[in-house]
Every structure is written in C-alpha cells, then in structure tokens.
Amino acid sequence: MKHNILPLIMLPFAAYGQQAEPDTITVKELGEITVVADAQRTSATKTVYIPTGNQKKTASDGISLLLNMNIPQLSVNPTSETIKTADNQVVNIFINYHPATDEDVSGLNPGDVKRIEYLNFPVDPRFQRSQHVVNFITHSYSFGGYTKLTGKEHFMIRSGEASVYSKFAYKKMEYDLIVSGDYDYNSHIGSISNETYRLESGTVRRESGTKTGSRHRQGLYSALRASWNKDDNFSFRNLISYRRINTPLCNTSGYVSISSHYTNEMYHTESPSANNALRWNSELYAILGNGWSINGTFQADFTDNNATTNYVTDTQSIENHADESLWHLRGTVQVNKHLSDNIALFSNISSGGGRTRIDYTGSSNATNKFRQTFTGVTLGLSLNYKNISGSIDGGYAFESSHI
C-alpha cells in the first residue's frame, strides 16, 4: 500500500487600508480520505492479484478463494475443484514457488494469502517449465501455525471425505502434517454394451449387461513435510507420505447373450483389491549469483498392490490373484542462467530406475519381472518476451528395459 504525506504550509497574510474591516474566516470540513491499494498489478511477466479481506473471510481453501476473486484468466470448477485457463488449458498450482498437491490447496488458510500470481510460460526454474501457473504467496510464520479441519459428506450417494491439515513453524523451519481419508460406497455400478461382428459366415451380435453391482472403497493419506524456505536465495523441503486405497467389496452380476441361437449365460464377479504406496520426495533450490541458480528434485516410491478376481458362470469358474511389488528412484538436477527477466538458459540431467515383480496365482500361475533404467541430458532456453512465450530444448536420453 502506498502512503502519501502532503506538507501543509500556512502563510500569514495582512491587508492594510484606510479603514479596518473585521477578519472573515471560512471553515470547510474535509471528507474522509481512504487510500486503497490496487487489487491488480500487471507486468511483462505476470499478473498479481491482491485478495480483499472479505474474499478471504468467505473462502475455505485455495479453490474457493480463486472462485471468490473471479480472475478473468481462470476458469474455476467448484464441483470438481479444478482450475483451467479461460481457453481450457491446464493450470499448475504452486504455493510459495513450490508445487502444490490437492491436499496443500485444500489445507491452505485463505487468511494467510498475501497475493496470487498468474503467469504464462514463466522462465523461473522453480515453476518447472509449466505453461500456465497460479502461485499463492502466503505469510511466513516465525513461530506457531494453525490446524484446519475439513469434511464433506454426500448422503444421497454415500460418499465423503475428511482431512486434518496442521502447519507449525519454529525459527527457519516449517512443518506440515496432513492426514485425510475418504470413502465411496456405491451400490449401483455396472454397464450395458451391444456389439456387432460382421464375419464371412454371418453377423454375430453380443449383448452384455450388469443387473446388480456394488463397490466399497476406502482411502487414507498421511504425510509429514519439513521445509526450510526463509531465504529467497535458498530453500529445500522433504516429504514422506503414505497412501492406501482399499476396495474390500467390488461385486457385479449380469448376463451375456451372443446372437439368438446361443444360450444366454449369467455371470458373477468379485474383484477386491488393496493398494499401498510409500513415497519420499525432496526439493532443492539455490541462487548462486550473477544470474546462476540450481534446482533439483529427488523421489523414491515403494508400492505394494494386491488384487483378486473371481469370475463365475453357469458352466465355469476362473480365479486369479495378482501380487505386485515395485520400487522406483528418480533424480533431476538443473542448472540455470538468467540472461534477463524474460530469457533463461537451462541444462539438466535426470536419471533413475526401478524394479517390478508381479506374481499371478489361481487358475494359472506365472511370475513377471520388469527392470528399467534411464538417463537423460537436456540443454534448452525459456523465453517470455512480448508476444513470444515458450521453451525449446534438446538432448540425449538412454533407456533400458528388461522383462
């Protein structure tokens, strides 16, 4: 907010004449003067929006705050909680220059938001060459924080979700704890299909449909993040998360009919499954001086999936079990040279690999093993100047797969 101090200079004035007249003083009351900061500022590289106090008070998270602000470049869908550009392009969301997950956007405290930046083809390497970006800039806590509880329940379709988002700051460190859960109990799943096959021997029509179907799904997500981002020249964060998706019930019953001269057949399927994933993610950014900077991301995933399928008809039964375990490592380091605010050169190297094993048992037994490694080197340029925006890069990549 810009404040102007206007000096007031009072000069004495005297009139002399042959006859003295009484002094006359006219008093005029000035109205109240209110100084209001611009709600929008536009530069060559971005547009900055300042949310009002009322917009922040009536918002519950990042999505609802954007909806309240009615930013013309954005299309906000409150039902699906998605953000796109006005011409239906994908928008990536960041909070304080860090990529934001759905849990981060949901746990955002609107009262902490100082401004919102909208950028097209930004050259800042922290935006990871995203084409369209919304970046929330929030207040930085020196000590303390907040805890936010949210919940949604859909009674008619028997689904809901709840989450706890807690932020705590101590000196130069910030800690985020996220725990969320959801469920979806759907007792009306299924489909109907009609297919026609034209063969040399004649036409065959196949019709299949679901008469009854139910699915129960439960999800759990928990994460702990430690961040050091009190300096504009250096920041890092580490996140450890665990996600579980359990589908204990997934049953369907229906029919299959193949032309009129074949007997209709009834079927019943049971397909329970469980998915567990453990992830570690680390980010690093440092400004080295003279337009040089470096950023990197490192990620490790460990996943265990179990699925069972039982298919029963009037004449046969097929049972399959699949146990999948995999791990994956990936790292990327990028060096950047800013020639100006609109032009930047970058070079990065990425490398990683993983292993996957799937054991099949039941009606047929088998084991599949996959091994993958990759390495890539890239050199490129990012540009955002007047009416020209985008990035171009080229390099070398090597990938090896073994089954």
mmCIF file of C-alpha atoms in Angstrom:
data_model
loop_
_atom_site.group_PDB
_atom_site.id
_atom_site.type_symbol
_atom_site.label_atom_id
_atom_site.label_comp_id
_atom_site.label_asym_id
_atom_site.label_seq_id
_atom_site.Cartn_x
_atom_site.Cartn_y
_atom_site.Cartn_z
ATOM 1 C CA MET A 1 0.000 0.000 0.000
ATOM 2 C CA LYS A 2 1.386 3.401 -0.947
ATOM 3 C CA HIS A 3 1.051 6.266 1.541
ATOM 4 C CA ASN A 4 1.447 9.913 0.519
ATOM 5 C CA ILE A 5 2.278 12.633 3.098
ATOM 6 C CA LEU A 6 1.290 16.050 1.866
ATOM 7 C CA PRO A 7 3.038 19.024 3.561
ATOM 8 C CA LEU A 8 0.734 21.828 4.598
ATOM 9 C CA ILE A 9 2.301 25.325 4.523
ATOM 10 C CA MET A 10 0.488 28.218 6.238
ATOM 11 C CA LEU A 11 1.479 31.757 5.187
ATOM 12 C CA PRO A 12 0.452 34.843 7.252
ATOM 13 C CA PHE A 13 -1.464 37.447 5.282
ATOM 14 C CA ALA A 14 -2.187 41.097 6.278
ATOM 15 C CA ALA A 15 -4.203 43.812 4.467
ATOM 16 C CA TYR A 16 -3.790 47.500 5.120
ATOM 17 C CA GLY A 17 -6.280 50.245 4.248
ATOM 18 C CA GLN A 18 -7.785 53.384 5.470
ATOM 19 C CA GLN A 19 -10.497 51.530 7.320
ATOM 20 C CA ALA A 20 -10.072 48.319 9.189
ATOM 21 C CA GLU A 21 -12.529 45.565 8.344
ATOM 22 C CA PRO A 22 -13.164 42.617 10.644
ATOM 23 C CA ASP A 23 -11.379 39.376 9.628
ATOM 24 C CA THR A 24 -13.503 36.693 7.977
ATOM 25 C CA ILE A 25 -12.510 33.040 8.267
ATOM 26 C CA THR A 26 -14.267 30.400 6.178
ATOM 27 C CA VAL A 27 -14.167 26.914 7.650
ATOM 28 C CA LYS A 28 -14.773 23.891 5.401
ATOM 29 C CA GLU A 29 -14.862 20.357 6.777
ATOM 30 C CA LEU A 30 -12.908 17.867 4.650
ATOM 31 C CA GLY A 31 -14.385 14.438 3.997
ATOM 32 C CA GLU A 32 -12.644 11.195 4.951
ATOM 33 C CA ILE A 33 -9.773 10.199 2.668
ATOM 34 C CA THR A 34 -9.290 6.453 2.098
ATOM 35 C CA VAL A 35 -6.187 5.098 0.398
ATOM 36 C CA VAL A 36 -6.855 1.747 -1.336
ATOM 37 C CA ALA A 37 -4.140 -0.485 -2.780
ATOM 38 C CA ASP A 38 -4.511 -1.688 -6.326
ATOM 39 C CA ALA A 39 -6.204 -5.110 -6.393
ATOM 40 C CA GLN A 40 -4.405 -5.988 -9.628
ATOM 41 C CA ARG A 41 -0.942 -5.259 -10.962
ATOM 42 C CA THR A 42 0.254 -6.357 -14.384
ATOM 43 C CA SER A 43 3.848 -6.553 -15.547
ATOM 44 C CA ALA A 44 5.594 -8.048 -18.555
ATOM 45 C CA THR A 45 5.965 -11.437 -16.844
ATOM 46 C CA LYS A 46 2.935 -11.857 -14.571
ATOM 47 C CA THR A 47 -0.325 -10.523 -13.212
ATOM 48 C CA VAL A 48 -0.618 -10.071 -9.444
ATOM 49 C CA TYR A 49 -3.956 -10.099 -7.641
ATOM 50 C CA ILE A 50 -4.481 -8.913 -4.058
ATOM 51 C CA PRO A 51 -7.453 -10.643 -2.364
ATOM 52 C CA THR A 52 -9.674 -8.441 -0.223
ATOM 53 C CA GLY A 53 -10.428 -9.165 3.395
ATOM 54 C CA ASN A 54 -13.984 -10.166 2.559
ATOM 55 C CA GLN A 55 -12.839 -12.531 -0.191
ATOM 56 C CA LYS A 56 -10.507 -14.271 2.263
ATOM 57 C CA LYS A 57 -13.106 -14.437 5.039
ATOM 58 C CA THR A 58 -15.705 -16.118 2.836
ATOM 59 C CA ALA A 59 -13.237 -18.662 1.397
ATOM 60 C CA SER A 60 -12.404 -22.016 2.972
ATOM 61 C CA ASP A 61 -9.412 -23.075 0.850
ATOM 62 C CA GLY A 62 -7.382 -22.143 -2.208
ATOM 63 C CA ILE A 63 -10.020 -23.172 -4.750
ATOM 64 C CA SER A 64 -12.824 -21.185 -3.116
ATOM 65 C CA LEU A 65 -10.553 -18.138 -2.798
ATOM 66 C CA LEU A 66 -9.863 -18.194 -6.536
ATOM 67 C CA LEU A 67 -13.591 -18.621 -7.141
ATOM 68 C CA ASN A 68 -14.360 -15.563 -4.979
ATOM 69 C CA MET A 69 -11.765 -13.436 -6.759
ATOM 70 C CA ASN A 70 -13.180 -14.200 -10.225
ATOM 71 C CA ILE A 71 -9.834 -13.869 -12.005
ATOM 72 C CA PRO A 72 -10.595 -13.362 -15.720
ATOM 73 C CA GLN A 73 -7.770 -15.616 -16.985
ATOM 74 C CA LEU A 74 -9.030 -18.594 -14.957
ATOM 75 C CA SER A 75 -11.968 -20.973 -15.095
ATOM 76 C CA VAL A 76 -12.616 -22.475 -11.646
ATOM 77 C CA ASN A 77 -14.894 -25.501 -11.264
ATOM 78 C CA PRO A 78 -16.060 -25.702 -7.626
ATOM 79 C CA THR A 79 -17.610 -29.153 -8.098
ATOM 80 C CA SER A 80 -14.557 -30.957 -9.451
ATOM 81 C CA GLU A 81 -12.207 -28.481 -7.689
ATOM 82 C CA THR A 82 -10.146 -27.977 -10.833
ATOM 83 C CA ILE A 83 -8.586 -24.880 -12.368
ATOM 84 C CA LYS A 84 -8.034 -24.233 -16.062
ATOM 85 C CA THR A 85 -7.395 -21.220 -18.212
ATOM 86 C CA ALA A 86 -10.255 -19.406 -19.879
ATOM 87 C CA ASP A 87 -9.482 -21.365 -23.070
ATOM 88 C CA ASN A 88 -9.467 -24.713 -21.207
ATOM 89 C CA GLN A 89 -5.703 -25.187 -20.773
ATOM 90 C CA VAL A 90 -4.155 -26.932 -17.756
ATOM 91 C CA VAL A 91 -3.054 -24.687 -14.887
ATOM 92 C CA ASN A 92 -0.395 -25.845 -12.404
ATOM 93 C CA ILE A 93 -0.765 -24.625 -8.816
ATOM 94 C CA PHE A 94 2.171 -23.553 -6.649
ATOM 95 C CA ILE A 95 2.376 -22.236 -3.099
ATOM 96 C CA ASN A 96 5.376 -20.001 -2.406
ATOM 97 C CA TYR A 97 7.032 -21.317 -5.595
ATOM 98 C CA HIS A 98 6.630 -24.982 -4.544
ATOM 99 C CA PRO A 99 4.372 -27.437 -6.433
ATOM 100 C CA ALA A 100 1.108 -27.842 -4.524
ATOM 101 C CA THR A 101 -0.785 -31.100 -4.120
ATOM 102 C CA ASP A 102 -4.562 -31.332 -3.768
ATOM 103 C CA GLU A 103 -4.055 -31.679 -0.009
ATOM 104 C CA ASP A 104 -1.962 -28.485 0.063
ATOM 105 C CA VAL A 105 -4.619 -26.477 -1.771
ATOM 106 C CA SER A 106 -7.372 -27.877 0.456
ATOM 107 C CA GLY A 107 -5.365 -27.157 3.616
ATOM 108 C CA LEU A 108 -4.422 -23.614 2.617
ATOM 109 C CA ASN A 109 -5.564 -20.929 5.064
ATOM 110 C CA PRO A 110 -7.052 -18.120 2.917
ATOM 111 C CA GLY A 111 -6.310 -15.589 5.656
ATOM 112 C CA ASP A 112 -2.580 -16.164 5.141
ATOM 113 C CA VAL A 113 -2.642 -15.341 1.422
ATOM 114 C CA LYS A 114 -0.938 -12.015 0.641
ATOM 115 C CA ARG A 115 -1.245 -12.157 -3.121
ATOM 116 C CA ILE A 116 -1.867 -14.513 -6.029
ATOM 117 C CA GLU A 117 0.349 -14.504 -9.105
ATOM 118 C CA TYR A 118 -0.789 -15.678 -12.531
ATOM 119 C CA LEU A 119 1.965 -16.423 -15.041
ATOM 120 C CA ASN A 120 2.098 -17.677 -18.625
ATOM 121 C CA PHE A 121 5.230 -19.561 -19.670
ATOM 122 C CA PRO A 122 7.335 -18.363 -16.709
ATOM 123 C CA VAL A 123 11.123 -18.635 -17.042
ATOM 124 C CA ASP A 124 11.639 -19.090 -13.290
ATOM 125 C CA PRO A 125 13.038 -22.639 -12.910
ATOM 126 C CA ARG A 126 11.035 -23.201 -9.736
ATOM 127 C CA PHE A 127 7.904 -23.431 -11.893
ATOM 128 C CA GLN A 128 9.411 -26.422 -13.719
ATOM 129 C CA ARG A 129 8.611 -25.076 -17.200
ATOM 130 C CA SER A 130 4.867 -25.116 -16.581
ATOM 131 C CA GLN A 131 2.912 -23.306 -19.268
ATOM 132 C CA HIS A 132 0.296 -21.683 -17.020
ATOM 133 C CA VAL A 133 0.828 -21.123 -13.304
ATOM 134 C CA VAL A 134 -1.110 -19.902 -10.286
ATOM 135 C CA ASN A 135 1.258 -19.124 -7.403
ATOM 136 C CA PHE A 136 -0.125 -18.393 -3.921
ATOM 137 C CA ILE A 137 2.163 -16.147 -1.848
ATOM 138 C CA THR A 138 1.412 -16.550 1.867
ATOM 139 C CA HIS A 139 2.569 -15.007 5.115
ATOM 140 C CA SER A 140 5.593 -16.651 6.676
ATOM 141 C CA TYR A 141 5.302 -17.798 10.278
ATOM 142 C CA SER A 142 8.270 -17.281 12.595
ATOM 143 C CA PHE A 143 6.635 -19.284 15.375
ATOM 144 C CA GLY A 144 3.300 -21.059 15.681
ATOM 145 C CA GLY A 145 0.858 -22.010 12.962
ATOM 146 C CA TYR A 146 -2.653 -23.351 12.561
ATOM 147 C CA THR A 147 -4.671 -26.558 12.355
ATOM 148 C CA LYS A 148 -7.517 -26.886 9.877
ATOM 149 C CA LEU A 149 -10.274 -29.500 9.906
ATOM 150 C CA THR A 150 -12.420 -30.067 6.818
ATOM 151 C CA GLY A 151 -15.086 -32.591 5.941
ATOM 152 C CA LYS A 152 -17.597 -33.332 3.200
ATOM 153 C CA GLU A 153 -20.456 -35.815 3.174
ATOM 154 C CA HIS A 154 -22.690 -36.794 0.252
ATOM 155 C CA PHE A 155 -25.656 -38.524 1.828
ATOM 156 C CA MET A 156 -27.508 -39.453 -1.338
ATOM 157 C CA ILE A 157 -24.578 -41.276 -2.954
ATOM 158 C CA ARG A 158 -22.946 -42.476 0.299
ATOM 159 C CA SER A 159 -19.519 -40.925 -0.052
ATOM 160 C CA GLY A 160 -17.478 -38.481 1.956
ATOM 161 C CA GLU A 161 -14.074 -37.254 2.976
ATOM 162 C CA ALA A 162 -12.364 -35.625 5.948
ATOM 163 C CA SER A 163 -8.913 -34.155 6.488
ATOM 164 C CA VAL A 164 -6.660 -32.560 9.078
ATOM 165 C CA TYR A 165 -4.008 -30.091 7.930
ATOM 166 C CA SER A 166 -1.628 -28.707 10.518
ATOM 167 C CA LYS A 167 1.204 -26.200 9.942
ATOM 168 C CA PHE A 168 3.795 -25.326 12.556
ATOM 169 C CA ALA A 169 6.797 -23.025 12.264
ATOM 170 C CA TYR A 170 9.820 -22.744 14.517
ATOM 171 C CA LYS A 171 12.552 -20.268 13.596
ATOM 172 C CA LYS A 172 13.546 -21.045 9.986
ATOM 173 C CA MET A 173 11.772 -24.404 9.730
ATOM 174 C CA GLU A 174 8.181 -25.143 8.793
ATOM 175 C CA TYR A 175 6.429 -28.471 9.374
ATOM 176 C CA ASP A 176 3.233 -29.664 7.706
ATOM 177 C CA LEU A 177 1.228 -32.650 8.890
ATOM 178 C CA ILE A 178 -1.533 -33.935 6.622
ATOM 179 C CA VAL A 179 -3.986 -36.733 7.345
ATOM 180 C CA SER A 180 -7.019 -37.351 5.141
ATOM 181 C CA GLY A 181 -9.480 -40.123 4.495
ATOM 182 C CA ASP A 182 -12.345 -40.779 2.131
ATOM 183 C CA TYR A 183 -14.892 -43.448 1.323
ATOM 184 C CA ASP A 184 -17.258 -44.283 -1.514
ATOM 185 C CA TYR A 185 -19.992 -46.899 -1.103
ATOM 186 C CA ASN A 186 -21.642 -47.307 -4.493
ATOM 187 C CA SER A 187 -24.368 -49.913 -4.822
ATOM 188 C CA HIS A 188 -25.222 -49.151 -8.454
ATOM 189 C CA ILE A 189 -22.187 -49.914 -10.579
ATOM 190 C CA GLY A 190 -22.230 -51.652 -13.939
ATOM 191 C CA SER A 191 -22.679 -51.130 -17.656
ATOM 192 C CA ILE A 192 -24.566 -52.327 -20.736
ATOM 193 C CA SER A 193 -22.931 -52.893 -24.104
ATOM 194 C CA ASN A 194 -24.082 -54.021 -27.546
ATOM 195 C CA GLU A 195 -21.535 -55.221 -30.092
ATOM 196 C CA THR A 196 -21.903 -56.369 -33.694
ATOM 197 C CA TYR A 197 -19.356 -58.539 -35.512
ATOM 198 C CA ARG A 198 -19.711 -58.941 -39.302
ATOM 199 C CA LEU A 199 -17.913 -62.123 -40.342
ATOM 200 C CA GLU A 200 -17.755 -64.044 -43.593
ATOM 201 C CA SER A 201 -20.009 -66.700 -42.092
ATOM 202 C CA GLY A 202 -22.569 -64.185 -40.911
ATOM 203 C CA THR A 203 -23.305 -61.467 -38.376
ATOM 204 C CA VAL A 204 -22.868 -62.094 -34.663
ATOM 205 C CA ARG A 205 -24.356 -59.787 -32.066
ATOM 206 C CA ARG A 206 -23.163 -59.768 -28.490
ATOM 207 C CA GLU A 207 -25.008 -58.076 -25.664
ATOM 208 C CA SER A 208 -23.828 -57.888 -22.060
ATOM 209 C CA GLY A 209 -25.189 -56.049 -19.078
ATOM 210 C CA THR A 210 -24.985 -55.700 -15.324
ATOM 211 C CA LYS A 211 -28.057 -56.427 -13.257
ATOM 212 C CA THR A 212 -26.600 -55.728 -9.820
ATOM 213 C CA GLY A 213 -23.300 -54.237 -8.714
ATOM 214 C CA SER A 214 -21.741 -52.876 -5.525
ATOM 215 C CA ARG A 215 -18.375 -51.364 -4.675
ATOM 216 C CA HIS A 216 -16.962 -50.192 -1.343
ATOM 217 C CA ARG A 217 -13.758 -48.160 -1.466
ATOM 218 C CA GLN A 218 -11.818 -46.507 1.368
ATOM 219 C CA GLY A 219 -8.788 -44.253 1.084
ATOM 220 C CA LEU A 220 -6.204 -42.998 3.563
ATOM 221 C CA TYR A 221 -3.419 -40.460 3.033
ATOM 222 C CA SER A 222 -0.877 -39.196 5.567
ATOM 223 C CA ALA A 223 2.193 -37.035 5.038
ATOM 224 C CA LEU A 224 4.833 -35.154 7.012
ATOM 225 C CA ARG A 225 6.825 -32.365 5.382
ATOM 226 C CA ALA A 226 9.772 -30.321 6.683
ATOM 227 C CA SER A 227 10.663 -27.114 4.818
ATOM 228 C CA TRP A 228 13.390 -24.501 5.045
ATOM 229 C CA ASN A 229 12.320 -21.531 2.945
ATOM 230 C CA LYS A 230 13.008 -18.378 4.945
ATOM 231 C CA ASP A 231 15.608 -17.132 2.473
ATOM 232 C CA ASP A 232 14.894 -16.011 -1.085
ATOM 233 C CA ASN A 233 18.263 -17.439 -2.156
ATOM 234 C CA PHE A 234 17.878 -20.934 -0.755
ATOM 235 C CA SER A 235 15.073 -23.364 0.066
ATOM 236 C CA PHE A 236 14.588 -27.071 0.487
ATOM 237 C CA ARG A 237 11.826 -29.412 1.613
ATOM 238 C CA ASN A 238 11.429 -33.106 2.349
ATOM 239 C CA LEU A 239 8.139 -35.003 2.259
ATOM 240 C CA ILE A 240 7.361 -38.524 3.430
ATOM 241 C CA SER A 241 3.874 -39.785 2.581
ATOM 242 C CA TYR A 242 1.825 -42.962 2.771
ATOM 243 C CA ARG A 243 -1.301 -43.690 0.751
ATOM 244 C CA ARG A 244 -3.652 -46.668 0.975
ATOM 245 C CA ILE A 245 -6.640 -47.431 -1.242
ATOM 246 C CA ASN A 246 -8.669 -50.427 -0.129
ATOM 247 C CA THR A 247 -11.559 -51.910 -2.093
ATOM 248 C CA PRO A 248 -12.849 -54.792 0.032
ATOM 249 C CA LEU A 249 -16.049 -55.167 -1.989
ATOM 250 C CA CYS A 250 -16.447 -54.985 -5.748
ATOM 251 C CA ASN A 251 -19.139 -57.412 -6.940
ATOM 252 C CA THR A 252 -21.183 -57.484 -10.127
ATOM 253 C CA SER A 253 -23.791 -59.871 -11.524
ATOM 254 C CA GLY A 254 -25.124 -59.843 -15.047
ATOM 255 C CA TYR A 255 -25.745 -61.636 -18.304
ATOM 256 C CA VAL A 256 -24.105 -62.294 -21.672
ATOM 257 C CA SER A 257 -26.110 -63.000 -24.829
ATOM 258 C CA ILE A 258 -24.486 -63.923 -28.168
ATOM 259 C CA SER A 259 -26.997 -63.899 -31.070
ATOM 260 C CA SER A 260 -30.347 -65.602 -30.797
ATOM 261 C CA HIS A 261 -29.136 -69.159 -31.461
ATOM 262 C CA TYR A 262 -26.789 -69.167 -28.430
ATOM 263 C CA THR A 263 -27.916 -69.758 -24.870
ATOM 264 C CA ASN A 264 -27.817 -66.740 -22.576
ATOM 265 C CA GLU A 265 -25.318 -67.046 -19.760
ATOM 266 C CA MET A 266 -25.334 -65.453 -16.327
ATOM 267 C CA TYR A 267 -22.149 -64.414 -14.551
ATOM 268 C CA HIS A 268 -20.946 -63.155 -11.174
ATOM 269 C CA THR A 269 -17.615 -61.426 -10.427
ATOM 270 C CA GLU A 270 -15.791 -60.499 -7.221
ATOM 271 C CA SER A 271 -12.791 -58.133 -7.514
ATOM 272 C CA PRO A 272 -11.429 -56.928 -4.154
ATOM 273 C CA SER A 273 -8.083 -55.070 -4.140
ATOM 274 C CA ALA A 274 -5.678 -53.178 -1.886
ATOM 275 C CA ASN A 275 -3.022 -50.635 -2.859
ATOM 276 C CA ASN A 276 -0.264 -49.295 -0.582
ATOM 277 C CA ALA A 277 2.302 -46.671 -1.554
ATOM 278 C CA LEU A 278 5.152 -45.094 0.411
ATOM 279 C CA ARG A 279 6.921 -42.056 -1.095
ATOM 280 C CA TRP A 280 9.839 -39.785 -0.261
ATOM 281 C CA ASN A 281 10.168 -36.527 -2.179
ATOM 282 C CA SER A 282 12.838 -33.838 -1.820
ATOM 283 C CA GLU A 283 13.203 -30.422 -3.469
ATOM 284 C CA LEU A 284 16.167 -28.027 -3.516
ATOM 285 C CA TYR A 285 16.645 -24.521 -4.922
ATOM 286 C CA ALA A 286 19.623 -22.171 -4.559
ATOM 287 C CA ILE A 287 20.641 -18.878 -6.183
ATOM 288 C CA LEU A 288 24.390 -18.884 -6.868
ATOM 289 C CA GLY A 289 24.780 -15.274 -8.010
ATOM 290 C CA ASN A 290 25.382 -13.465 -11.325
ATOM 291 C CA GLY A 291 22.179 -14.914 -12.751
ATOM 292 C CA TRP A 292 23.087 -18.523 -11.927
ATOM 293 C CA SER A 293 20.819 -20.863 -9.960
ATOM 294 C CA ILE A 294 20.429 -24.575 -9.351
ATOM 295 C CA ASN A 295 17.378 -26.675 -8.511
ATOM 296 C CA GLY A 296 16.819 -30.367 -8.048
ATOM 297 C CA THR A 297 14.166 -32.948 -7.222
ATOM 298 C CA PHE A 298 14.660 -36.437 -5.824
ATOM 299 C CA GLN A 299 11.978 -39.074 -5.439
ATOM 300 C CA ALA A 300 11.648 -42.636 -4.186
ATOM 301 C CA ASP A 301 8.493 -44.788 -4.429
ATOM 302 C CA PHE A 302 7.698 -48.135 -2.856
ATOM 303 C CA THR A 303 4.384 -49.738 -3.829
ATOM 304 C CA ASP A 304 2.578 -52.963 -2.966
ATOM 305 C CA ASN A 305 -0.645 -53.909 -4.775
ATOM 306 C CA ASN A 306 -2.910 -56.936 -4.306
ATOM 307 C CA ALA A 307 -5.876 -57.797 -6.489
ATOM 308 C CA THR A 308 -8.181 -60.803 -6.747
ATOM 309 C CA THR A 309 -10.681 -61.604 -9.492
ATOM 310 C CA ASN A 310 -13.249 -64.423 -9.337
ATOM 311 C CA TYR A 311 -15.378 -64.916 -12.434
ATOM 312 C CA VAL A 312 -18.172 -67.475 -12.123
ATOM 313 C CA THR A 313 -20.686 -68.510 -14.814
ATOM 314 C CA ASP A 314 -23.194 -71.339 -15.177
ATOM 315 C CA THR A 315 -20.552 -73.591 -16.716
ATOM 316 C CA GLN A 316 -17.130 -72.465 -15.489
ATOM 317 C CA SER A 317 -15.147 -70.598 -12.842
ATOM 318 C CA ILE A 318 -11.953 -68.535 -13.250
ATOM 319 C CA GLU A 319 -9.934 -67.303 -10.277
ATOM 320 C CA ASN A 320 -6.876 -65.031 -10.461
ATOM 321 C CA HIS A 321 -4.700 -63.421 -7.788
ATOM 322 C CA ALA A 322 -2.078 -60.768 -8.547
ATOM 323 C CA ASP A 323 0.538 -59.567 -6.045
ATOM 324 C CA GLU A 324 2.620 -56.650 -7.325
ATOM 325 C CA SER A 325 5.594 -55.040 -5.593
ATOM 326 C CA LEU A 326 7.733 -52.292 -7.082
ATOM 327 C CA TRP A 327 10.220 -49.603 -6.212
ATOM 328 C CA HIS A 328 11.336 -46.633 -8.250
ATOM 329 C CA LEU A 329 14.055 -43.972 -7.801
ATOM 330 C CA ARG A 330 14.413 -40.749 -9.777
ATOM 331 C CA GLY A 331 16.586 -37.645 -9.536
ATOM 332 C CA THR A 332 16.887 -34.438 -11.567
ATOM 333 C CA VAL A 333 19.410 -31.606 -11.236
ATOM 334 C CA GLN A 334 19.070 -28.452 -13.314
ATOM 335 C CA VAL A 335 21.469 -25.509 -13.698
ATOM 336 C CA ASN A 336 20.002 -22.198 -14.888
ATOM 337 C CA LYS A 337 21.467 -18.977 -16.269
ATOM 338 C CA HIS A 338 19.168 -15.954 -16.400
ATOM 339 C CA LEU A 339 20.164 -13.620 -19.205
ATOM 340 C CA SER A 340 17.318 -11.274 -18.236
ATOM 341 C CA ASP A 341 13.922 -11.395 -16.544
ATOM 342 C CA ASN A 342 12.494 -12.787 -19.787
ATOM 343 C CA ILE A 343 15.185 -15.151 -21.078
ATOM 344 C CA ALA A 344 16.879 -18.066 -19.322
ATOM 345 C CA LEU A 345 19.157 -20.909 -20.376
ATOM 346 C CA PHE A 346 18.977 -24.250 -18.588
ATOM 347 C CA SER A 347 20.663 -27.615 -18.593
ATOM 348 C CA ASN A 348 19.561 -30.640 -16.616
ATOM 349 C CA ILE A 349 20.407 -34.254 -16.085
ATOM 350 C CA SER A 350 17.879 -36.871 -14.993
ATOM 351 C CA SER A 351 18.489 -40.440 -14.002
ATOM 352 C CA GLY A 352 16.584 -43.212 -12.315
ATOM 353 C CA GLY A 353 15.445 -46.774 -12.335
ATOM 354 C CA GLY A 354 13.108 -49.287 -10.810
ATOM 355 C CA ARG A 355 12.070 -52.892 -10.341
ATOM 356 C CA THR A 356 8.647 -54.511 -10.594
ATOM 357 C CA ARG A 357 7.591 -58.053 -9.735
ATOM 358 C CA ILE A 358 4.097 -59.486 -10.276
ATOM 359 C CA ASP A 359 3.114 -62.953 -9.061
ATOM 360 C CA TYR A 360 -0.027 -64.493 -10.558
ATOM 361 C CA THR A 361 -1.759 -67.433 -8.889
ATOM 362 C CA GLY A 362 -5.135 -69.121 -9.198
ATOM 363 C CA SER A 363 -6.408 -70.717 -12.395
ATOM 364 C CA SER A 364 -2.999 -70.024 -13.965
ATOM 365 C CA ASN A 365 0.354 -69.357 -12.304
ATOM 366 C CA ALA A 366 3.045 -67.020 -13.583
ATOM 367 C CA THR A 367 5.678 -64.508 -12.464
ATOM 368 C CA ASN A 368 6.641 -61.367 -14.357
ATOM 369 C CA LYS A 369 9.703 -59.251 -13.554
ATOM 370 C CA PHE A 370 10.496 -55.838 -15.004
ATOM 371 C CA ARG A 371 13.679 -53.806 -14.680
ATOM 372 C CA GLN A 372 14.063 -50.280 -16.035
ATOM 373 C CA THR A 373 16.823 -47.644 -16.005
ATOM 374 C CA PHE A 374 17.077 -44.293 -17.770
ATOM 375 C CA THR A 375 19.383 -41.280 -18.081
ATOM 376 C CA GLY A 376 18.864 -38.033 -19.940
ATOM 377 C CA VAL A 377 20.750 -34.782 -20.528
ATOM 378 C CA THR A 378 18.971 -31.660 -21.795
ATOM 379 C CA LEU A 379 20.007 -28.164 -22.888
ATOM 380 C CA GLY A 380 17.355 -25.548 -23.569
ATOM 381 C CA LEU A 381 16.060 -21.997 -23.485
ATOM 382 C CA SER A 382 12.969 -20.436 -21.871
ATOM 383 C CA LEU A 383 11.549 -17.237 -23.308
ATOM 384 C CA ASN A 384 8.749 -14.894 -22.300
ATOM 385 C CA TYR A 385 9.174 -11.677 -24.238
ATOM 386 C CA LYS A 386 6.331 -9.527 -25.537
ATOM 387 C CA ASN A 387 4.161 -11.797 -27.721
ATOM 388 C CA ILE A 388 6.613 -14.708 -27.797
ATOM 389 C CA SER A 389 6.449 -17.288 -24.995
ATOM 390 C CA GLY A 390 7.621 -20.853 -24.642
ATOM 391 C CA SER A 391 10.659 -23.065 -24.267
ATOM 392 C CA ILE A 392 12.802 -25.180 -26.537
ATOM 393 C CA ASP A 393 15.225 -27.892 -25.554
ATOM 394 C CA GLY A 394 17.131 -30.812 -26.950
ATOM 395 C CA GLY A 395 19.370 -33.501 -25.607
ATOM 396 C CA TYR A 396 20.167 -37.162 -25.285
ATOM 397 C CA ALA A 397 18.246 -39.883 -23.474
ATOM 398 C CA PHE A 398 19.053 -43.509 -22.806
ATOM 399 C CA GLU A 399 16.528 -46.060 -21.563
ATOM 400 C CA SER A 400 16.903 -49.742 -20.860
ATOM 401 C CA SER A 401 14.101 -52.192 -20.080
ATOM 402 C CA HIS A 402 14.361 -55.836 -19.211
ATOM 403 C CA ILE A 403 11.413 -58.214 -18.832
#
